[in-house]
Amino acid sequence: VTNETADRSLRIGELASRTGTTPRTIRYYEEVGLLPARDHSVKGTHRTYDEGDVETLSSLVRLRELLGLSLDDLRTMVSAESARAGLRLAFEASADRPDERARILYEARGHVESQLALLRARRKTIVQLECELVERLERIAERLGELGLQ
Amino acid sequence: VTNETADRSLRIGELASRTGTTPRTIRYYEEVGLLPARDHSVKGTHRTYDEGDVETLSSLVRLRELLGLSLDDLRTMVSAESARAGLRLAFEASADRPDERARILYEARGHVESQLALLRARRKTIVQLECELVERLERIAERLGELGLQ
DNA sequence: TTGCTCCTCACGTCACGTGAGGTGGC
DNA sequence: TTGCTCCTCACGTCACGTGAGGTGGC
């Protein structure tokens, strides 16, 4: 899958608005090592980002907001992911060793499954609360019905 | 609906564990006025709670965790709820004024519907992320299949 | 009486928000 | 050149965590 989108570079404000955060948050994540530090090495130079950074950051933001993960939890996931990216290269280079490929795939599956389990648990709790609220609505509708209203 | 459960009083630690929080959090919520301050007015006396407090606090905790609401947001909801509780008394006392009852019911319905909207939006985002992860799992399974594994 | 949980300060921490004062790029 | 966004400190804030030192109830 080739990337057809114009991969022009973004500045921090645009990355922030496209991921639903703020420049301060992005700088903080770089500071604590959750995002790779941009080398705007010449002091005072602007940081630049690309479409890949949009993907990376927005998935971090979603995990934080949807699951309430701490930055430490996210760091664990990130390092697991980047280990997985490293393994992916190893994977490409290991076409001749199927046992190695299998090991890498099983590990990747484990990671994805554990994230999925967290999401499903969260969804169940939400659905449960939704049900309670729907019941409340029904009781209110019933009472309104008694008044000949809706 | 009468309450048949033995309504024995709880101490702060038990309330905390039954609502998935900590004593410190409960004291903090009382301090900032999110929960009514217990009158353990004799200095150094223990706070006591009941089953009603378990309900109140656990719904606060769920809203905070599931929707990421700030304590300020929760305070707004709580004051709306307690206004609603006040209106409920007015409702009981207004059996002779159907227009008043209707007004109260419509207001209650508005509150519940807005909470429900928040929950549904959150659920959609979660389901979307779940789908992405399931797709990833399928791709992994496919590759494992190519190796004659599962 | 012995533990356990509770109490009140009060300082620490996490994840940023919010200026202050200054510089870069279209 | 004029704005706008960016930069780096650095202090502030929100929502608690974590002892310190002491008291209450089964």
Coordinates of C-alpha atoms (C1' of nucleotides) in Angstrom, one line a residue:
Chain A
V1 CA 0.0 0.0 0.0
T2 CA 1.7 3.2 -1.2
N3 CA 1.0 6.5 0.4
E4 CA -0.7 8.7 -2.2
T5 CA -1.4 11.7 0.0
A6 CA 0.8 14.8 -0.5
D7 CA 3.1 14.3 2.4
R8 CA 3.8 17.9 3.0
S9 CA 5.3 18.7 6.4
L10 CA 3.1 20.0 9.2
R11 CA 3.9 22.4 12.0
I12 CA 3.0 21.7 15.6
G13 CA -0.2 23.7 15.7
E14 CA -1.6 21.8 12.7
L15 CA -0.6 18.4 14.1
A16 CA -2.3 19.5 17.4
S17 CA -5.6 20.5 15.8
R18 CA -5.7 17.4 13.6
T19 CA -5.2 15.1 16.6
G20 CA -7.5 17.0 19.0
T21 CA -4.7 18.1 21.4
T22 CA -2.6 21.2 21.9
P23 CA 1.0 22.2 21.1
R24 CA 1.8 22.1 24.7
T25 CA 0.7 18.5 25.0
I26 CA 2.9 17.5 22.0
R27 CA 5.9 19.2 23.4
Y28 CA 5.3 17.5 26.8
Y29 CA 5.0 14.1 25.1
E30 CA 8.4 14.7 23.4
E31 CA 9.8 15.9 26.7
V32 CA 8.9 12.7 28.6
G33 CA 9.9 10.4 25.7
L34 CA 6.4 9.3 24.6
L35 CA 7.0 10.8 21.2
P36 CA 10.4 10.8 19.5
A37 CA 12.1 14.2 20.0
R38 CA 12.1 16.2 16.9
D39 CA 15.5 17.4 16.0
H40 CA 14.9 21.0 15.5
S41 CA 18.4 20.9 16.8
V42 CA 19.3 24.4 15.8
K43 CA 17.9 26.1 18.9
G44 CA 14.7 28.0 18.3
T45 CA 13.9 26.2 15.1
H46 CA 10.4 25.0 14.4
R47 CA 9.4 21.3 14.8
T48 CA 8.1 19.6 11.7
Y49 CA 5.8 16.6 11.3
D50 CA 4.2 14.4 8.7
E51 CA 1.2 12.3 8.1
G52 CA 2.8 9.4 9.9
D53 CA 3.0 11.5 13.0
V54 CA -0.7 12.3 12.7
E55 CA -1.5 8.6 12.8
T56 CA 0.8 7.8 15.7
L57 CA -0.3 10.7 17.9
S58 CA -4.0 10.3 17.2
S59 CA -3.9 6.6 18.2
L60 CA -2.1 7.6 21.4
V61 CA -4.7 10.2 22.1
R62 CA -7.6 7.8 21.5
L63 CA -6.2 5.2 23.8
R64 CA -5.7 7.8 26.5
E65 CA -9.1 9.3 26.2
L66 CA -11.1 6.1 25.5
L67 CA -9.4 3.9 28.1
G68 CA -8.0 6.5 30.5
L69 CA -4.5 5.1 30.1
S70 CA -1.7 7.0 31.9
L71 CA 1.3 8.2 29.9
D72 CA 3.2 5.4 31.5
D73 CA 0.8 2.8 30.2
L74 CA 1.1 4.5 26.8
R75 CA 4.8 4.4 27.0
T76 CA 4.7 0.6 27.6
M77 CA 2.5 0.2 24.5
V78 CA 4.6 2.4 22.4
S79 CA 7.8 0.5 23.2
A80 CA 5.9 -2.7 22.5
E81 CA 4.8 -1.3 19.2
S82 CA 8.2 -0.1 18.2
A83 CA 9.6 -3.5 19.2
R84 CA 7.0 -4.9 16.9
A85 CA 8.1 -2.5 14.1
G86 CA 11.6 -3.8 14.6
L87 CA 10.3 -7.3 14.5
R88 CA 8.5 -6.4 11.4
L89 CA 11.7 -5.6 9.7
A90 CA 13.1 -8.9 11.0
F91 CA 9.9 -10.5 9.7
E92 CA 10.5 -9.2 6.2
A93 CA 14.1 -10.5 6.4
S94 CA 13.1 -13.9 7.6
A95 CA 11.1 -15.3 4.7
D96 CA 13.4 -18.3 4.9
R97 CA 12.6 -19.1 8.5
P98 CA 8.9 -19.9 9.0
D99 CA 9.3 -20.7 12.7
E100 CA 10.7 -17.2 13.3
R101 CA 7.8 -15.6 11.3
A102 CA 5.3 -17.6 13.3
R103 CA 6.8 -16.4 16.6
I104 CA 6.7 -12.8 15.5
L105 CA 3.0 -13.1 14.3
Y106 CA 2.0 -14.7 17.6
E107 CA 3.5 -11.9 19.6
A108 CA 1.8 -9.3 17.5
R109 CA -1.5 -11.1 17.9
G110 CA -1.0 -11.1 21.7
H111 CA -0.6 -7.3 21.7
V112 CA -3.6 -6.6 19.6
E113 CA -5.8 -9.0 21.5
S114 CA -5.0 -7.4 24.8
Q115 CA -5.8 -3.9 23.5
L116 CA -9.0 -5.4 22.1
A117 CA -10.0 -6.9 25.5
L118 CA -9.6 -3.5 27.2
L119 CA -11.8 -1.9 24.6
R120 CA -14.5 -4.5 24.9
A121 CA -14.6 -4.3 28.6
R122 CA -15.0 -0.5 28.4
R123 CA -17.7 -0.9 25.8
K124 CA -19.7 -3.3 28.0
T125 CA -19.6 -0.8 30.9
I126 CA -20.8 1.9 28.6
V127 CA -23.7 -0.2 27.2
Q128 CA -24.7 -1.1 30.8
L129 CA -24.9 2.6 31.7
E130 CA -26.8 3.3 28.5
C131 CA -29.4 0.7 29.4
E132 CA -30.0 2.3 32.8
L133 CA -30.5 5.7 31.2
V134 CA -32.9 4.2 28.6
E135 CA -34.9 2.7 31.4
R136 CA -35.1 6.0 33.1
L137 CA -36.3 7.5 29.8
E138 CA -39.0 4.9 29.5
R139 CA -40.3 5.6 33.0
I140 CA -40.4 9.3 32.2
A141 CA -42.2 8.6 28.9
E142 CA -44.7 6.4 30.8
R143 CA -45.5 9.2 33.2
L144 CA -45.9 11.7 30.3
G145 CA -48.2 9.2 28.7
E146 CA -50.4 9.2 31.8
L147 CA -50.7 12.9 31.3
G148 CA -51.7 12.4 27.7
L149 CA -48.5 13.9 26.4
Q150 CA -45.3 12.7 24.8
Chain B
V1 CA -40.0 0.3 45.4
T2 CA -38.9 -0.2 49.0
N3 CA -35.3 -0.8 49.9
E4 CA -35.0 -4.3 51.4
T5 CA -31.3 -4.3 51.8
A6 CA -30.0 -4.0 55.4
D7 CA -29.0 -0.3 55.4
R8 CA -26.2 -0.6 57.8
S9 CA -23.8 2.3 57.8
L10 CA -20.4 2.1 56.0
R11 CA -17.1 3.6 56.8
I12 CA -15.0 5.5 54.2
G13 CA -12.8 2.5 53.3
E14 CA -15.7 0.3 52.5
L15 CA -17.4 3.0 50.4
A16 CA -14.1 3.4 48.5
S17 CA -13.7 -0.2 47.7
R18 CA -17.3 -0.7 46.7
T19 CA -17.1 2.3 44.3
G20 CA -13.6 1.6 43.0
T21 CA -11.9 4.6 44.5
T22 CA -9.9 5.5 47.5
P23 CA -10.6 7.2 50.8
R24 CA -8.5 10.1 49.7
T25 CA -10.6 10.7 46.6
I26 CA -13.8 10.7 48.7
R27 CA -12.4 13.2 51.2
Y28 CA -11.3 15.3 48.3
Y29 CA -14.7 15.2 46.7
E30 CA -16.3 16.4 49.9
E31 CA -13.6 19.1 50.3
V32 CA -14.4 20.6 46.9
G33 CA -18.2 20.2 47.4
L34 CA -18.8 17.4 44.9
L35 CA -20.2 15.3 47.7
P36 CA -22.1 16.7 50.6
A37 CA -19.7 17.1 53.6
R38 CA -20.3 14.5 56.2
D39 CA -21.0 16.0 59.6
H40 CA -18.5 14.1 61.6
S41 CA -18.6 17.4 63.3
V42 CA -16.9 16.3 66.5
K43 CA -13.3 16.7 65.3
G44 CA -11.6 13.4 64.5
T45 CA -14.8 11.4 64.4
H46 CA -15.3 8.9 61.5
R47 CA -17.5 9.6 58.5
T48 CA -20.4 7.3 57.9
Y49 CA -22.2 6.4 54.7
D50 CA -25.1 4.3 53.5
E51 CA -26.3 2.5 50.4
G52 CA -27.5 5.7 48.9
D53 CA -24.0 7.1 49.0
V54 CA -22.7 4.0 47.2
E55 CA -25.1 4.7 44.4
T56 CA -24.4 8.4 44.2
L57 CA -20.6 8.0 44.2
S58 CA -20.4 5.1 41.8
S59 CA -22.4 6.9 39.2
L60 CA -20.1 9.9 39.6
V61 CA -17.1 7.6 39.2
R62 CA -18.5 5.9 36.2
L63 CA -19.2 9.2 34.4
R64 CA -15.7 10.4 35.2
E65 CA -14.0 7.3 34.0
L66 CA -16.2 6.5 31.0
L67 CA -16.6 10.0 29.7
G68 CA -13.5 11.7 31.1
L69 CA -15.6 14.4 32.7
S70 CA -13.8 16.9 34.9
L71 CA -14.9 17.4 38.5
D72 CA -16.4 20.7 37.3
D73 CA -18.5 18.9 34.8
L74 CA -19.6 16.5 37.4
R75 CA -20.5 19.3 39.8
T76 CA -22.7 20.8 37.1
M77 CA -24.5 17.4 36.7
V78 CA -24.8 17.0 40.4
S79 CA -26.4 20.3 40.9
A80 CA -28.7 19.6 38.0
E81 CA -29.6 16.3 39.6
S82 CA -30.2 17.7 43.0
A83 CA -32.3 20.4 41.4
R84 CA -34.2 17.5 39.8
A85 CA -34.5 15.8 43.2
G86 CA -36.0 19.0 44.5
L87 CA -38.3 19.1 41.5
R88 CA -39.2 15.5 42.3
L89 CA -40.6 16.6 45.6
A90 CA -42.4 19.4 43.9
F91 CA -43.6 16.8 41.4
E92 CA -45.1 14.7 44.2
A93 CA -46.8 17.7 45.6
S94 CA -48.2 18.9 42.3
A95 CA -50.6 16.0 41.5
D96 CA -53.3 18.7 41.0
R97 CA -51.3 20.7 38.4
P98 CA -50.6 18.6 35.3
D99 CA -48.9 21.4 33.4
E100 CA -46.3 21.6 36.2
R101 CA -45.8 17.9 36.2
A102 CA -45.2 17.9 32.5
R103 CA -42.7 20.7 32.7
I104 CA -40.7 18.8 35.3
L105 CA -40.8 15.6 33.3
Y106 CA -39.6 17.3 30.1
E107 CA -36.7 18.8 32.0
A108 CA -35.8 15.5 33.5
R109 CA -35.9 13.9 30.0
G110 CA -33.6 16.6 28.7
H111 CA -31.0 15.8 31.2
V112 CA -31.1 12.1 30.7
E113 CA -31.0 12.4 26.9
S114 CA -27.9 14.6 27.0
Q115 CA -26.1 12.1 29.2
L116 CA -27.2 9.3 26.8
A117 CA -25.9 11.3 23.8
L118 CA -22.4 11.5 25.4
L119 CA -22.4 7.8 26.1
R120 CA -23.5 6.9 22.6
A121 CA -20.8 9.1 21.0
R122 CA -18.2 7.5 23.2
R123 CA -19.4 4.0 22.3
K124 CA -19.2 4.7 18.6
T125 CA -15.6 5.8 18.9
I126 CA -14.8 2.7 20.8
V127 CA -16.5 0.4 18.3
Q128 CA -14.6 2.1 15.5
L129 CA -11.3 1.4 17.2
E130 CA -12.4 -2.1 17.9
C131 CA -13.0 -2.6 14.2
E132 CA -9.5 -1.4 13.3
L133 CA -8.0 -3.9 15.7
V134 CA -10.2 -6.7 14.5
E135 CA -8.9 -6.0 10.9
R136 CA -5.4 -6.2 12.2
L137 CA -6.1 -9.5 13.8
E138 CA -7.5 -10.8 10.5
R139 CA -4.5 -9.8 8.6
I140 CA -2.3 -11.6 11.2
A141 CA -4.5 -14.7 11.0
E142 CA -4.2 -14.6 7.2
R143 CA -0.5 -14.6 7.4
L144 CA -0.4 -17.4 10.0
G145 CA -2.7 -19.3 7.7
E146 CA -0.2 -19.0 4.9
L147 CA 2.3 -20.7 7.2
G148 CA -0.2 -23.5 7.8
L149 CA -0.7 -22.3 11.4
Q150 CA -3.4 -20.7 13.4
Chain C
dT1 C1' -5.4 -4.5 75.1
dT2 C1' -4.0 -5.3 70.4
dG3 C1' -4.8 -4.2 65.4
dC4 C1' -7.0 -2.2 62.0
dT5 C1' -9.0 1.6 60.0
dC6 C1' -9.9 6.1 60.6
dC7 C1' -8.5 11.3 61.3
dT8 C1' -6.0 15.9 59.8
dC9 C1' -2.3 18.4 57.9
dA10 C1' 0.9 19.0 54.3
dC11 C1' 4.1 18.2 50.8
dG12 C1' 4.6 15.5 46.3
dT13 C1' 3.2 14.2 41.6
dC14 C1' 1.1 13.7 37.0
dA15 C1' -0.4 15.9 32.9
dC16 C1' -0.6 19.5 31.3
dG17 C1' -2.4 25.2 31.2
dT18 C1' -0.9 29.7 30.9
dG19 C1' 1.5 33.7 30.5
dA20 C1' 6.3 36.2 29.7
dG21 C1' 9.6 37.6 26.5
dG22 C1' 11.6 36.6 22.2
dT23 C1' 12.3 34.7 17.3
dG24 C1' 11.0 32.3 12.6
dG25 C1' 8.6 31.9 8.0
dC26 C1' 4.9 33.0 4.3
Chain D
dT1 C1' 7.3 44.9 6.9
dT2 C1' 3.3 43.2 9.3
dG3 C1' 0.9 39.1 11.5
dC4 C1' 0.7 34.8 12.8
dT5 C1' 2.7 30.9 14.7
dC6 C1' 6.4 29.1 16.7
dC7 C1' 10.2 28.9 20.5
dT8 C1' 11.9 28.3 25.6
dC9 C1' 11.6 28.9 30.4
dA10 C1' 8.9 28.8 34.4
dC11 C1' 5.2 29.2 37.5
dG12 C1' 0.2 27.6 38.1
dT13 C1' -3.5 24.1 38.4
dC14 C1' -6.3 19.9 38.7
dA15 C1' -7.0 15.6 40.9
dC16 C1' -5.5 13.3 43.6
dG17 C1' -1.0 10.0 46.1
dT18 C1' 1.7 9.5 50.0
dG19 C1' 3.7 9.7 54.2
dA20 C1' 3.7 11.8 59.3
dG21 C1' 1.8 11.7 63.6
dG22 C1' -2.2 10.8 66.2
dT23 C1' -7.0 8.9 67.6
dG24 C1' -11.4 5.8 67.3
dG25 C1' -14.1 1.4 67.4
dC26 C1' -14.9 -3.9 67.3

